[in-house]
Amino acid sequence: MFAPGADLVLGIHAAQTARQRLCAESLDITPALHWRVTPGPDHNRRLRLSAPPGRLRVRYAATVAIEHHVAAPASLAEVPVHGLPDSVLPWLLPSRYCESDVLHGLALEQFGRLPRGHARVTAIRDWVNRRVRFRSGSSNASTTACDTARSGEGVCRDFAHLMIALCRAVGIPARFTTGLDYGADPALGPSDFHAYVEAYLGHRWYLFDPSGTALPMGFVRIATGRDAADVAFATIYGPVDPAPPVVGICAVAGEDGELRVPLATAMALSTDGG
């Protein structure tokens, strides 16, 4: 409910990447309003609209075909800073929610002596998963990676922020990714938006889920950014009385009629073009 109206920027559209192909999508907005979808960096798309006073309903649906790049974890090396593409360098820097500079000492103590490569990123993921307890409502929009390290609890975005900060602190580019939580434990509640991590290894971005609540093979990528500030699901300018979003995700048969349900796997997965 909007009174006296508001401007909205929504990050709900599925990304189109070299390995996540958009088969179909639809958008229904009630009441009918002028809207536009603007392209952003790294295949991000943002829905922009201005809502008059009263109720607003936005319904977005998409079908995507995902063909992961699959690699053996042991084959993935860290890329030294001098070998990183210019476009990847920003993902090494501290950001609003990922204070890698503050966590540098902790990261070196825990992970500085580990062999470099996919195994070190996995060790960071597992450390965050062990040290942080998933608890709904335990954090808010101002909670940072340092806050989560101190409190030891959070939701998926907090797990992701902490893992990203620790990766960056030891020289591993990492970014915050939004998507959907396919395969999440029903005990956590209904389907929802999700936050996970992409780390740069072997000149490609690979998926990691430090919260351990969903199946990476089932993630539908929406957007990537330095942290949650870059890729909020909804940024609203004006007063609003929001209702909780209703989110659904399921596996469907492909164009060949075959149903391939996402599974847990020990292989490294990427939906980046490389």
CSV table of C-alpha atoms in Angstrom, one decimal:
chain,number,residue,atom,x,y,z
A,1,MET,CA,0.0,0.0,0.0
A,2,PHE,CA,1.5,3.3,-1.1
A,3,ALA,CA,0.3,6.7,0.2
A,4,PRO,CA,0.9,9.2,-1.3
A,5,GLY,CA,2.8,7.1,-3.8
A,6,ALA,CA,6.4,6.0,-4.3
A,7,ASP,CA,9.1,5.3,-6.8
A,8,LEU,CA,10.4,1.7,-6.9
A,9,VAL,CA,13.5,-0.1,-8.2
A,10,LEU,CA,13.0,-3.9,-8.1
A,11,GLY,CA,15.7,-6.5,-8.6
A,12,ILE,CA,13.5,-9.5,-9.4
A,13,HIS,CA,14.3,-10.3,-13.1
A,14,ALA,CA,16.3,-13.4,-13.9
A,15,ALA,CA,19.7,-12.7,-15.3
A,16,GLN,CA,20.6,-13.8,-18.8
A,17,THR,CA,24.1,-15.2,-18.9
A,18,ALA,CA,26.1,-17.5,-21.2
A,19,ARG,CA,24.9,-20.5,-19.1
A,20,GLN,CA,21.5,-19.2,-17.8
A,21,ARG,CA,19.2,-18.8,-20.8
A,22,LEU,CA,15.9,-17.1,-20.5
A,23,CYS,CA,13.2,-19.2,-22.2
A,24,ALA,CA,10.1,-17.2,-21.2
A,25,GLU,CA,9.1,-14.4,-18.8
A,26,SER,CA,6.1,-12.4,-18.0
A,27,LEU,CA,5.4,-9.3,-15.9
A,28,ASP,CA,1.9,-8.3,-14.6
A,29,ILE,CA,1.5,-5.0,-12.8
A,30,THR,CA,-1.8,-3.9,-11.2
A,31,PRO,CA,-2.9,-1.2,-11.7
A,32,ALA,CA,-1.4,-0.8,-15.1
A,33,LEU,CA,1.5,1.6,-14.9
A,34,HIS,CA,4.4,2.7,-17.1
A,35,TRP,CA,7.5,0.7,-16.3
A,36,ARG,CA,10.8,-0.1,-17.8
A,37,VAL,CA,13.6,-2.7,-17.3
A,38,THR,CA,17.0,-1.2,-17.4
A,39,PRO,CA,20.2,-3.3,-18.0
A,40,GLY,CA,23.0,-3.1,-15.5
A,41,PRO,CA,26.5,-4.5,-15.1
A,42,ASP,CA,27.1,-8.2,-15.0
A,43,HIS,CA,23.8,-9.1,-16.6
A,44,ASN,CA,21.8,-7.4,-13.9
A,45,ARG,CA,18.3,-6.1,-14.8
A,46,ARG,CA,16.3,-3.6,-12.8
A,47,LEU,CA,12.5,-2.9,-13.0
A,48,ARG,CA,11.7,0.8,-12.5
A,49,LEU,CA,8.2,2.2,-11.9
A,50,SER,CA,6.4,5.0,-10.1
A,51,ALA,CA,3.4,3.9,-8.1
A,52,PRO,CA,0.4,6.2,-7.4
A,53,PRO,CA,-1.4,6.1,-4.0
A,54,GLY,CA,-3.2,2.9,-3.3
A,55,ARG,CA,-2.5,-0.8,-3.7
A,56,LEU,CA,0.2,-2.2,-6.1
A,57,ARG,CA,0.6,-5.8,-7.2
A,58,VAL,CA,3.7,-6.9,-9.2
A,59,ARG,CA,3.9,-10.5,-10.5
A,60,TYR,CA,7.0,-11.7,-12.3
A,61,ALA,CA,7.5,-15.2,-13.7
A,62,ALA,CA,10.3,-16.7,-15.7
A,63,THR,CA,11.4,-20.0,-17.1
A,64,VAL,CA,15.2,-20.4,-17.5
A,65,ALA,CA,17.4,-23.2,-18.8
A,66,ILE,CA,20.6,-23.6,-16.9
A,67,GLU,CA,23.6,-25.4,-18.3
A,68,HIS,CA,26.3,-25.2,-15.6
A,69,HIS,CA,30.0,-25.2,-16.4
A,70,VAL,CA,31.2,-28.1,-14.3
A,71,ALA,CA,34.8,-28.5,-13.0
A,72,ALA,CA,36.7,-30.8,-10.7
A,73,PRO,CA,37.4,-28.7,-7.5
A,74,ALA,CA,41.0,-29.8,-7.4
A,75,SER,CA,41.6,-28.4,-10.8
A,76,LEU,CA,40.7,-24.8,-9.8
A,77,ALA,CA,43.6,-22.6,-8.7
A,78,GLU,CA,43.4,-19.1,-7.3
A,79,VAL,CA,44.4,-16.4,-9.8
A,80,PRO,CA,47.2,-14.1,-8.5
A,81,VAL,CA,46.3,-10.4,-8.4
A,82,HIS,CA,48.7,-9.6,-11.2
A,83,GLY,CA,46.8,-12.1,-13.4
A,84,LEU,CA,43.3,-10.9,-12.7
A,85,PRO,CA,41.4,-9.1,-15.4
A,86,ASP,CA,40.8,-5.4,-14.8
A,87,SER,CA,37.1,-6.1,-14.5
A,88,VAL,CA,37.6,-8.5,-11.5
A,89,LEU,CA,39.8,-6.2,-9.4
A,90,PRO,CA,36.9,-4.3,-7.7
A,91,TRP,CA,35.7,-7.6,-6.2
A,92,LEU,CA,38.9,-7.6,-4.0
A,93,LEU,CA,38.0,-4.3,-2.2
A,94,PRO,CA,36.1,-3.8,1.0
A,95,SER,CA,32.5,-2.6,0.7
A,96,ARG,CA,29.7,-1.4,2.9
A,97,TYR,CA,28.7,-4.8,4.3
A,98,CYS,CA,31.9,-6.7,3.6
A,99,GLU,CA,34.7,-5.1,5.7
A,100,SER,CA,37.6,-7.3,4.4
A,101,ASP,CA,40.1,-4.7,5.7
A,102,VAL,CA,38.8,-5.0,9.3
A,103,LEU,CA,38.7,-8.8,9.0
A,104,HIS,CA,42.1,-9.2,7.5
A,105,GLY,CA,43.8,-10.4,10.7
A,106,LEU,CA,41.1,-13.0,11.3
A,107,ALA,CA,41.3,-14.2,7.7
A,108,LEU,CA,45.1,-14.6,7.8
A,109,GLU,CA,45.0,-16.4,11.1
A,110,GLN,CA,42.3,-18.9,9.9
A,111,PHE,CA,43.1,-19.3,6.2
A,112,GLY,CA,46.4,-17.7,5.5
A,113,ARG,CA,48.5,-20.9,5.6
A,114,LEU,CA,46.0,-23.2,3.8
A,115,PRO,CA,46.9,-24.4,0.3
A,116,ARG,CA,45.5,-22.0,-2.3
A,117,GLY,CA,42.7,-22.9,-4.6
A,118,HIS,CA,39.2,-24.2,-4.5
A,119,ALA,CA,39.9,-26.1,-1.2
A,120,ARG,CA,40.7,-22.8,0.6
A,121,VAL,CA,37.5,-21.2,-0.6
A,122,THR,CA,35.6,-24.3,0.6
A,123,ALA,CA,37.4,-24.0,3.9
A,124,ILE,CA,36.2,-20.4,4.3
A,125,ARG,CA,32.6,-21.5,3.3
A,126,ASP,CA,32.6,-24.3,5.8
A,127,TRP,CA,34.1,-22.1,8.6
A,128,VAL,CA,31.3,-19.6,8.1
A,129,ASN,CA,28.7,-22.3,8.1
A,130,ARG,CA,30.0,-23.7,11.4
A,131,ARG,CA,30.4,-20.4,13.2
A,132,VAL,CA,27.1,-18.8,12.2
A,133,ARG,CA,23.7,-20.1,13.2
A,134,PHE,CA,20.8,-19.5,10.8
A,135,ARG,CA,18.1,-17.6,12.7
A,136,SER,CA,15.3,-15.6,11.0
A,137,GLY,CA,15.0,-12.1,12.2
A,138,SER,CA,18.4,-12.0,13.8
A,139,SER,CA,19.8,-9.3,11.6
A,140,ASN,CA,18.6,-6.1,9.9
A,141,ALA,CA,19.5,-3.9,6.9
A,142,SER,CA,22.5,-2.4,8.7
A,143,THR,CA,24.1,-5.8,9.8
A,144,THR,CA,27.6,-6.2,8.3
A,145,ALA,CA,30.1,-9.0,8.1
A,146,CYS,CA,31.9,-7.8,11.2
A,147,ASP,CA,28.5,-7.8,13.1
A,148,THR,CA,27.8,-11.4,12.0
A,149,ALA,CA,31.3,-12.5,13.0
A,150,ARG,CA,30.7,-11.1,16.5
A,151,SER,CA,27.1,-12.3,16.9
A,152,GLY,CA,27.4,-15.8,15.3
A,153,GLU,CA,24.0,-15.7,13.8
A,154,GLY,CA,22.2,-14.4,10.8
A,155,VAL,CA,20.3,-15.2,7.6
A,156,CYS,CA,21.6,-16.0,4.1
A,157,ARG,CA,22.7,-12.5,3.3
A,158,ASP,CA,24.8,-12.4,6.5
A,159,PHE,CA,26.5,-15.7,5.8
A,160,ALA,CA,27.3,-14.4,2.3
A,161,HIS,CA,28.7,-11.1,3.5
A,162,LEU,CA,31.0,-12.8,6.0
A,163,MET,CA,32.3,-15.3,3.5
A,164,ILE,CA,32.9,-12.6,0.9
A,165,ALA,CA,34.8,-10.4,3.3
A,166,LEU,CA,37.0,-13.3,4.4
A,167,CYS,CA,37.7,-14.3,0.8
A,168,ARG,CA,38.7,-10.8,-0.2
A,169,ALA,CA,40.8,-10.4,2.9
A,170,VAL,CA,43.1,-13.2,1.6
A,171,GLY,CA,43.2,-12.0,-2.0
A,172,ILE,CA,40.3,-14.1,-3.5
A,173,PRO,CA,37.8,-12.0,-5.5
A,174,ALA,CA,34.3,-12.7,-4.3
A,175,ARG,CA,30.9,-11.2,-5.0
A,176,PHE,CA,27.3,-11.2,-3.6
A,177,THR,CA,24.7,-13.0,-5.7
A,178,THR,CA,20.9,-12.9,-5.4
A,179,GLY,CA,18.7,-15.8,-6.5
A,180,LEU,CA,16.1,-18.2,-5.3
A,181,ASP,CA,16.4,-20.9,-2.7
A,182,TYR,CA,15.6,-24.1,-4.6
A,183,GLY,CA,16.0,-27.2,-2.4
A,184,ALA,CA,15.8,-25.3,0.9
A,185,ASP,CA,14.7,-27.2,3.9
A,186,PRO,CA,10.9,-26.9,4.3
A,187,ALA,CA,11.4,-26.3,8.0
A,188,LEU,CA,12.8,-22.9,7.1
A,189,GLY,CA,9.5,-21.9,5.7
A,190,PRO,CA,8.1,-21.3,2.2
A,191,SER,CA,10.3,-20.6,-0.9
A,192,ASP,CA,12.1,-17.3,-0.7
A,193,PHE,CA,14.7,-15.1,-2.3
A,194,HIS,CA,18.3,-16.2,-1.5
A,195,ALA,CA,21.8,-14.8,-1.2
A,196,TYR,CA,24.9,-16.7,-2.0
A,197,VAL,CA,28.5,-16.2,-3.1
A,198,GLU,CA,30.5,-16.4,-6.3
A,199,ALA,CA,34.3,-16.7,-5.9
A,200,TYR,CA,36.7,-16.2,-8.8
A,201,LEU,CA,38.9,-19.3,-9.4
A,202,GLY,CA,40.5,-20.5,-12.6
A,203,HIS,CA,39.3,-17.4,-14.5
A,204,ARG,CA,35.7,-18.1,-13.8
A,205,TRP,CA,33.1,-17.3,-11.1
A,206,TYR,CA,32.0,-20.4,-9.1
A,207,LEU,CA,29.0,-20.8,-6.8
A,208,PHE,CA,29.2,-21.3,-3.0
A,209,ASP,CA,26.4,-21.3,-0.4
A,210,PRO,CA,27.8,-20.6,3.1
A,211,SER,CA,24.4,-20.9,4.6
A,212,GLY,CA,24.0,-24.4,3.4
A,213,THR,CA,20.3,-24.0,3.2
A,214,ALA,CA,19.7,-24.6,-0.5
A,215,LEU,CA,21.1,-26.5,-3.6
A,216,PRO,CA,23.6,-24.5,-5.7
A,217,MET,CA,22.7,-26.5,-8.7
A,218,GLY,CA,19.1,-25.1,-8.4
A,219,PHE,CA,20.0,-21.4,-8.0
A,220,VAL,CA,18.4,-19.1,-10.5
A,221,ARG,CA,20.7,-16.1,-10.7
A,222,ILE,CA,19.1,-12.7,-10.4
A,223,ALA,CA,21.9,-10.2,-9.9
A,224,THR,CA,25.5,-9.8,-8.6
A,225,GLY,CA,27.1,-7.0,-6.7
A,226,ARG,CA,29.7,-6.0,-4.2
A,227,ASP,CA,27.2,-6.7,-1.4
A,228,ALA,CA,23.5,-6.4,-0.7
A,229,ALA,CA,23.6,-2.7,-1.2
A,230,ASP,CA,24.2,-3.2,-4.9
A,231,VAL,CA,21.5,-5.8,-5.6
A,232,ALA,CA,18.5,-5.2,-3.2
A,233,PHE,CA,15.4,-7.0,-4.3
A,234,ALA,CA,13.4,-3.8,-3.6
A,235,THR,CA,14.5,-0.2,-3.2
A,236,ILE,CA,11.6,2.1,-2.5
A,237,TYR,CA,11.6,5.9,-2.4
A,238,GLY,CA,8.5,7.0,-0.5
A,239,PRO,CA,6.2,5.7,2.3
A,240,VAL,CA,5.0,2.1,1.9
A,241,ASP,CA,3.2,-0.6,3.9
A,242,PRO,CA,4.5,-3.7,2.3
A,243,ALA,CA,3.2,-7.2,2.3
A,244,PRO,CA,5.7,-10.1,2.4
A,245,PRO,CA,6.7,-11.3,-1.1
A,246,VAL,CA,5.4,-14.6,-2.3
A,247,VAL,CA,8.1,-16.6,-4.0
A,248,GLY,CA,7.9,-20.0,-5.8
A,249,ILE,CA,10.5,-22.1,-7.7
A,250,CYS,CA,10.3,-25.5,-9.2
A,251,ALA,CA,12.0,-27.7,-11.8
A,252,VAL,CA,10.2,-28.2,-15.1
A,253,ALA,CA,10.9,-30.4,-18.1
A,254,GLY,CA,13.2,-29.1,-20.7
A,255,GLU,CA,12.6,-28.5,-24.4
A,256,ASP,CA,13.4,-32.2,-25.0
A,257,GLY,CA,10.7,-33.2,-22.5
A,258,GLU,CA,13.2,-34.5,-19.9
A,259,LEU,CA,12.9,-33.4,-16.3
A,260,ARG,CA,16.3,-32.9,-14.7
A,261,VAL,CA,15.9,-32.1,-11.1
A,262,PRO,CA,18.9,-30.2,-9.5
A,263,LEU,CA,20.9,-32.4,-7.1
A,264,ALA,CA,23.6,-31.9,-4.5
A,265,THR,CA,27.0,-32.3,-6.0
A,266,ALA,CA,30.7,-32.2,-5.0
A,267,MET,CA,31.6,-30.7,-8.3
A,268,ALA,CA,32.3,-27.0,-8.8
A,269,LEU,CA,29.5,-25.2,-10.6
A,270,SER,CA,29.4,-21.9,-12.6
A,271,THR,CA,26.7,-20.1,-14.5
A,272,ASP,CA,29.2,-17.5,-15.6
A,273,GLY,CA,30.4,-17.3,-19.2
A,274,GLY,CA,34.0,-17.5,-18.3
